[in-house]
CSV table of C-alpha atoms in Angstrom, one decimal:
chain,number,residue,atom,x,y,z
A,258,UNK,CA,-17.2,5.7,12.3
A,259,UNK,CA,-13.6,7.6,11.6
A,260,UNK,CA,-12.2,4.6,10.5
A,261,UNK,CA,-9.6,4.6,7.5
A,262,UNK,CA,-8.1,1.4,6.1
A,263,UNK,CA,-4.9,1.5,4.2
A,264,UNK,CA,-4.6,-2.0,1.9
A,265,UNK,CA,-2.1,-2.9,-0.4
A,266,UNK,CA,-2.7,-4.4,-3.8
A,267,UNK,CA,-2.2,-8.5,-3.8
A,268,UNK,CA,-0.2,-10.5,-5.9
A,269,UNK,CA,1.4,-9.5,-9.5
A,270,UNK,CA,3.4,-12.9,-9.2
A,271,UNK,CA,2.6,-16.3,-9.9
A,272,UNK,CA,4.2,-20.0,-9.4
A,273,UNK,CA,7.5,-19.6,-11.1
A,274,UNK,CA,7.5,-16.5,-12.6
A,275,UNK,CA,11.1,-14.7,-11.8
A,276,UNK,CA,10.3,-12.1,-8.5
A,277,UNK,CA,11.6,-8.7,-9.3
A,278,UNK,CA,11.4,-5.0,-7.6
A,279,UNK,CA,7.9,-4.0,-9.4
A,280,UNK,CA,7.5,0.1,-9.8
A,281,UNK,CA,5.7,3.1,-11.4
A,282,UNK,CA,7.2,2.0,-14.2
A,283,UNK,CA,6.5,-1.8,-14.2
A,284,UNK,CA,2.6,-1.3,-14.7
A,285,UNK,CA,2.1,-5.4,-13.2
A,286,UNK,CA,-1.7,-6.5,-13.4
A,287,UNK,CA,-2.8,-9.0,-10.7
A,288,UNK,CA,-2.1,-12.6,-10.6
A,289,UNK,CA,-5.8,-15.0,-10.2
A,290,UNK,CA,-3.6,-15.4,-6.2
A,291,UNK,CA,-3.9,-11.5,-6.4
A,292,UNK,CA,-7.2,-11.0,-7.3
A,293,UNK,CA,-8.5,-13.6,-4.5
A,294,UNK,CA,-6.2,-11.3,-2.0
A,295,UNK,CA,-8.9,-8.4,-2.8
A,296,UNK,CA,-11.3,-10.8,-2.9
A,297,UNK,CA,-10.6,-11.7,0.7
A,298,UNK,CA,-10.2,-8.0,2.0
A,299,UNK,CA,-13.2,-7.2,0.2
A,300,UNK,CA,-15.1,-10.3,2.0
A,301,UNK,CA,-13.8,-9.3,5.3
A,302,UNK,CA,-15.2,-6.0,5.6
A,303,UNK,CA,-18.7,-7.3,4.2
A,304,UNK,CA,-18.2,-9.3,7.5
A,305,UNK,CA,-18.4,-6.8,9.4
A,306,UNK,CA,-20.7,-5.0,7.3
A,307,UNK,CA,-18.1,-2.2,6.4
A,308,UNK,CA,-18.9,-0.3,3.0
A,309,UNK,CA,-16.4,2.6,1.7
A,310,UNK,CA,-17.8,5.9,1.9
A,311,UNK,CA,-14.7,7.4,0.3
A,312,UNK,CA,-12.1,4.7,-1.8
A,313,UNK,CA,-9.4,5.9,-3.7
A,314,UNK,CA,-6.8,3.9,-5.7
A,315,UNK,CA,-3.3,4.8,-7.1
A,316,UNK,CA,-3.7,4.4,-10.7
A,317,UNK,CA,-1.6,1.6,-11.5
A,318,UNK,CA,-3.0,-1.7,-12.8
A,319,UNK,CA,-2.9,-4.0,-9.4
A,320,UNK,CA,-4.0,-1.2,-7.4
A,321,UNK,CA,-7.3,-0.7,-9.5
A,322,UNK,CA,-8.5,-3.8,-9.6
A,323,UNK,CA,-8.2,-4.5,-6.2
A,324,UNK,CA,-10.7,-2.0,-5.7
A,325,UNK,CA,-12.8,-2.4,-8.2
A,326,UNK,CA,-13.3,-5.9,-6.5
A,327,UNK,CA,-13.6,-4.7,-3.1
A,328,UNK,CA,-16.2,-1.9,-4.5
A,329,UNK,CA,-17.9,-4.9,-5.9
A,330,UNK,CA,-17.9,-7.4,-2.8
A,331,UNK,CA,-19.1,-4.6,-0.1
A,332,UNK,CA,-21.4,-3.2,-2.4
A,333,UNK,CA,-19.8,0.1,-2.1
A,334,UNK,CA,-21.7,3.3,-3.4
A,335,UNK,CA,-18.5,5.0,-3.7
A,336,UNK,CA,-16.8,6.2,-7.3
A,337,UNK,CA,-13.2,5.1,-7.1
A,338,UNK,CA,-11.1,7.9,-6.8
A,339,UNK,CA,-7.6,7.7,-8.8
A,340,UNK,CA,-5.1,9.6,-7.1
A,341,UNK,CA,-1.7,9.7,-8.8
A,342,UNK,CA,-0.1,10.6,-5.4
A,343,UNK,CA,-0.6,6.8,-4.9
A,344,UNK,CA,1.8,5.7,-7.8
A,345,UNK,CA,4.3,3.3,-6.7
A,346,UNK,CA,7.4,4.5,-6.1
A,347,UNK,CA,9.9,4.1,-9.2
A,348,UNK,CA,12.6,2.1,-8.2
A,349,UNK,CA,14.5,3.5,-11.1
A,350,UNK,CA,17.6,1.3,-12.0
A,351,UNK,CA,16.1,-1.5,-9.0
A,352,UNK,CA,12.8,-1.6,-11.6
A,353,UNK,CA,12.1,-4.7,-13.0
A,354,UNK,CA,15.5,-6.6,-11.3
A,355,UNK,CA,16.0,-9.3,-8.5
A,356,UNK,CA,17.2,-8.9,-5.3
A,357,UNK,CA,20.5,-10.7,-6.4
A,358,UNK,CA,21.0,-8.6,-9.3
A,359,UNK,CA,20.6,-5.4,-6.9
A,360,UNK,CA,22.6,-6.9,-4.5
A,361,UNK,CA,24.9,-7.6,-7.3
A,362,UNK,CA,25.0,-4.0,-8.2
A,363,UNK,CA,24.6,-1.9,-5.3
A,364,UNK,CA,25.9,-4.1,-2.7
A,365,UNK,CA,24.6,-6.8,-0.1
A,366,UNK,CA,23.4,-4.0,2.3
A,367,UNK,CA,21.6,-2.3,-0.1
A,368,UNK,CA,18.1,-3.8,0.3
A,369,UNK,CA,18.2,-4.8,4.3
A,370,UNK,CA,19.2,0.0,4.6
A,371,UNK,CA,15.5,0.0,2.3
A,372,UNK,CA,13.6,-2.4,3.8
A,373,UNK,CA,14.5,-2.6,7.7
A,374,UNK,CA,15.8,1.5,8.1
A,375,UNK,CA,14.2,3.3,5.2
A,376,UNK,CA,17.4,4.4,3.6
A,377,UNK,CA,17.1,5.3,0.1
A,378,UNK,CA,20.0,4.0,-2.6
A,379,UNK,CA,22.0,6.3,-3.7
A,380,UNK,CA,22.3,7.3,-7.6
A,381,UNK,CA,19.6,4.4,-8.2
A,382,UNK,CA,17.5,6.9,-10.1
A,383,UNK,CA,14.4,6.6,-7.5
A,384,UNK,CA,11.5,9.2,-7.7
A,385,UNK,CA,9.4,10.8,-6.4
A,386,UNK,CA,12.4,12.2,-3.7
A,387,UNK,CA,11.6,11.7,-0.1
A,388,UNK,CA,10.2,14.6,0.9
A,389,UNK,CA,7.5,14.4,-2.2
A,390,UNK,CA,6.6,11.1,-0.8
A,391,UNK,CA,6.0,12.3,2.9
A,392,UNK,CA,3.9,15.3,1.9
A,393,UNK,CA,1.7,13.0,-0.8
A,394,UNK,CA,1.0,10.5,2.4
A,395,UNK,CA,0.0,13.9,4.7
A,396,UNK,CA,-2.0,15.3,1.9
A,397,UNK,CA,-3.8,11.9,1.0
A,398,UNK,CA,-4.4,11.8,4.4
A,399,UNK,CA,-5.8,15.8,5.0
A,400,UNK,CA,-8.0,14.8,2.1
A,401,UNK,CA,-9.3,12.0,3.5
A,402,UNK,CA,-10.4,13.5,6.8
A,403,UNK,CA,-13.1,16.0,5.2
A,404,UNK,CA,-15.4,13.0,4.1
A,405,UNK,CA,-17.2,10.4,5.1
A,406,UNK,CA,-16.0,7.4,7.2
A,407,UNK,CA,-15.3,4.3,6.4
A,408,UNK,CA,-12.7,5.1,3.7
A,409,UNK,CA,-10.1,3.1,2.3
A,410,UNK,CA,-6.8,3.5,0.4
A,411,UNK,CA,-5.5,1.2,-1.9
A,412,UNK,CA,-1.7,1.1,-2.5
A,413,UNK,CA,1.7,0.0,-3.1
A,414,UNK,CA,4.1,-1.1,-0.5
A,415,UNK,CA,6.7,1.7,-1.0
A,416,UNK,CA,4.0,4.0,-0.8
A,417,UNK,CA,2.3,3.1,2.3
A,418,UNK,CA,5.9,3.5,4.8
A,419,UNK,CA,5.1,7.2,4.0
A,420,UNK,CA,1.9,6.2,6.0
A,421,UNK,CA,3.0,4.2,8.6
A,422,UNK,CA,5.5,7.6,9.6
A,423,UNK,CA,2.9,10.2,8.8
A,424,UNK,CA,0.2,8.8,11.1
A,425,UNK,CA,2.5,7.5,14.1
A,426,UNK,CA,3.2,3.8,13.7
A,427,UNK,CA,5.6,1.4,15.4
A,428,UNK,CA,7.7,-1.2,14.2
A,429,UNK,CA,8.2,-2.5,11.0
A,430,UNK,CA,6.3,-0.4,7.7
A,431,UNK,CA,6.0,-3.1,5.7
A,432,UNK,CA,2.8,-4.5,4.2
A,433,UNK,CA,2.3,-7.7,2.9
A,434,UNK,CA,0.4,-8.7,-0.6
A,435,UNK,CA,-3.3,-8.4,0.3
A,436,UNK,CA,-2.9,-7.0,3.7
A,437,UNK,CA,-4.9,-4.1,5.8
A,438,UNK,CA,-3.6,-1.7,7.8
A,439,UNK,CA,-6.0,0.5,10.0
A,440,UNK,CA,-6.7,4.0,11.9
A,441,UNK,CA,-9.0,6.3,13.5
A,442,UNK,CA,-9.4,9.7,13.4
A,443,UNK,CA,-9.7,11.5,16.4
A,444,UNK,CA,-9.7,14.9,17.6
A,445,UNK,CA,-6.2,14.7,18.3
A,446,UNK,CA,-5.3,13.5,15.1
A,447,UNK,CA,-4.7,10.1,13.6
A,448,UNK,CA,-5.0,7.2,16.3
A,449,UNK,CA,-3.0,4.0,15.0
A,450,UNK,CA,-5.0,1.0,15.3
A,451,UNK,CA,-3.2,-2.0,13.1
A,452,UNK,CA,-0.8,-2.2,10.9
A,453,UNK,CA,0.0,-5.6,7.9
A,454,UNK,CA,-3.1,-7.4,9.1
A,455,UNK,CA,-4.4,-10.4,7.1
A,456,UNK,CA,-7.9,-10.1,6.2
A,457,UNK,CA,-9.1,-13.5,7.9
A,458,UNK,CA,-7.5,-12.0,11.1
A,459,UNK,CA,-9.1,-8.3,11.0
A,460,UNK,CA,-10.3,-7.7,14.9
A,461,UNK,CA,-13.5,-5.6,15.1
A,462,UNK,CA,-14.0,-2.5,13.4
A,463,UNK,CA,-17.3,-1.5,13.9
């Protein structure tokens, strides 16, 4: 089964804490909401009796203990693979504030050119640079194809656009909290089968 799932890590927020642009730098662990997000993916794919053969994690905080708990739930016999290629993007001088104080300070179309056209800021002290990020996604992704099936990737959000361009998605990149994203490897390449799926609405995978 060439089936990879990409997955995001869940929530490093809870009720009333202030929202801010989280980062490389800003080393977040999850929230109890967060760790019931994994708990859910992990719980879906036990569903549909889907075990990582290969899971590897970016080595932040919220991205290793979602897998640790999805390792746990689907009885995975995989060792989770840290793979610093997987690091959050660091939102440099955006790290750590909220989307008024970035509006604030790099003006109010600032977020919308990010988020809804993958424009970068400029002189916002972001890193990796672009092209670093699109050749980490392709190299996580030529890594992935010489082992075994199922695997899964556990992310951040900034990291996983590189993703939804380097395999061939439509639409909008971004991932929710918790959510699964999903393709197949064929012999012409990577087939796109979902992308920002909740776990309680994962179609069949098997």
């Amino acid at each position: 089964m060439s089936l990879l799932l990409l997955a995001r890590h869940g929530n490093t927020f809870g009720p009333g804490d202030r929202i801010v642009w989280v980062g490389a730098r800003e080393d977040l662990p999850l929230v109890k909401s967060g760790e019931a997000q994994a708990a859910a993916l992990g719980e879906a794919l036990r569903e549909q009796s889907i075990a990582p053969a290969r899971l590897v994690s970016g080595p932040l905080k919220r991205t290793r203990r979602a897998a640790d708990i999805v390792k746990a739930i689907t009885m995975s016999d995989a060792d989770i693979g840290i793979d610093a290629r997987l690091t959050e993007i660091d939102y440099g001088q955006w790290g750590g504030k909220t989307d008024d104080e970035i509006t604030a300070a790099f003006g109010p179309s600032a977020i919308s050119d990010w988020r809804e056209h993958h424009k970068r800021p400029d002189n916002a002290g972001w890193s990796p640079d672009d092209q670093t990020l699109k050749s980490n996604a392709l190299g996580v992704l030529a890594d992935m194809e010489t082992v075994a099936f199922p695997g899964l990737v556990i992310t951040s959000n900034g990291i996983l656009r590189y993703f939804h361009a380097a395999i061939g998605f439509d639409g909008d990149a971004k991932v929710k909290t918790g959510h699964v994203c999903a393709a197949r490897k064929t012999a012409q390449g990577w087939q796109p089968l979902f992308w920002n799926a909740h776990p309680e609405d994962l179609p069949e995978l098997t």
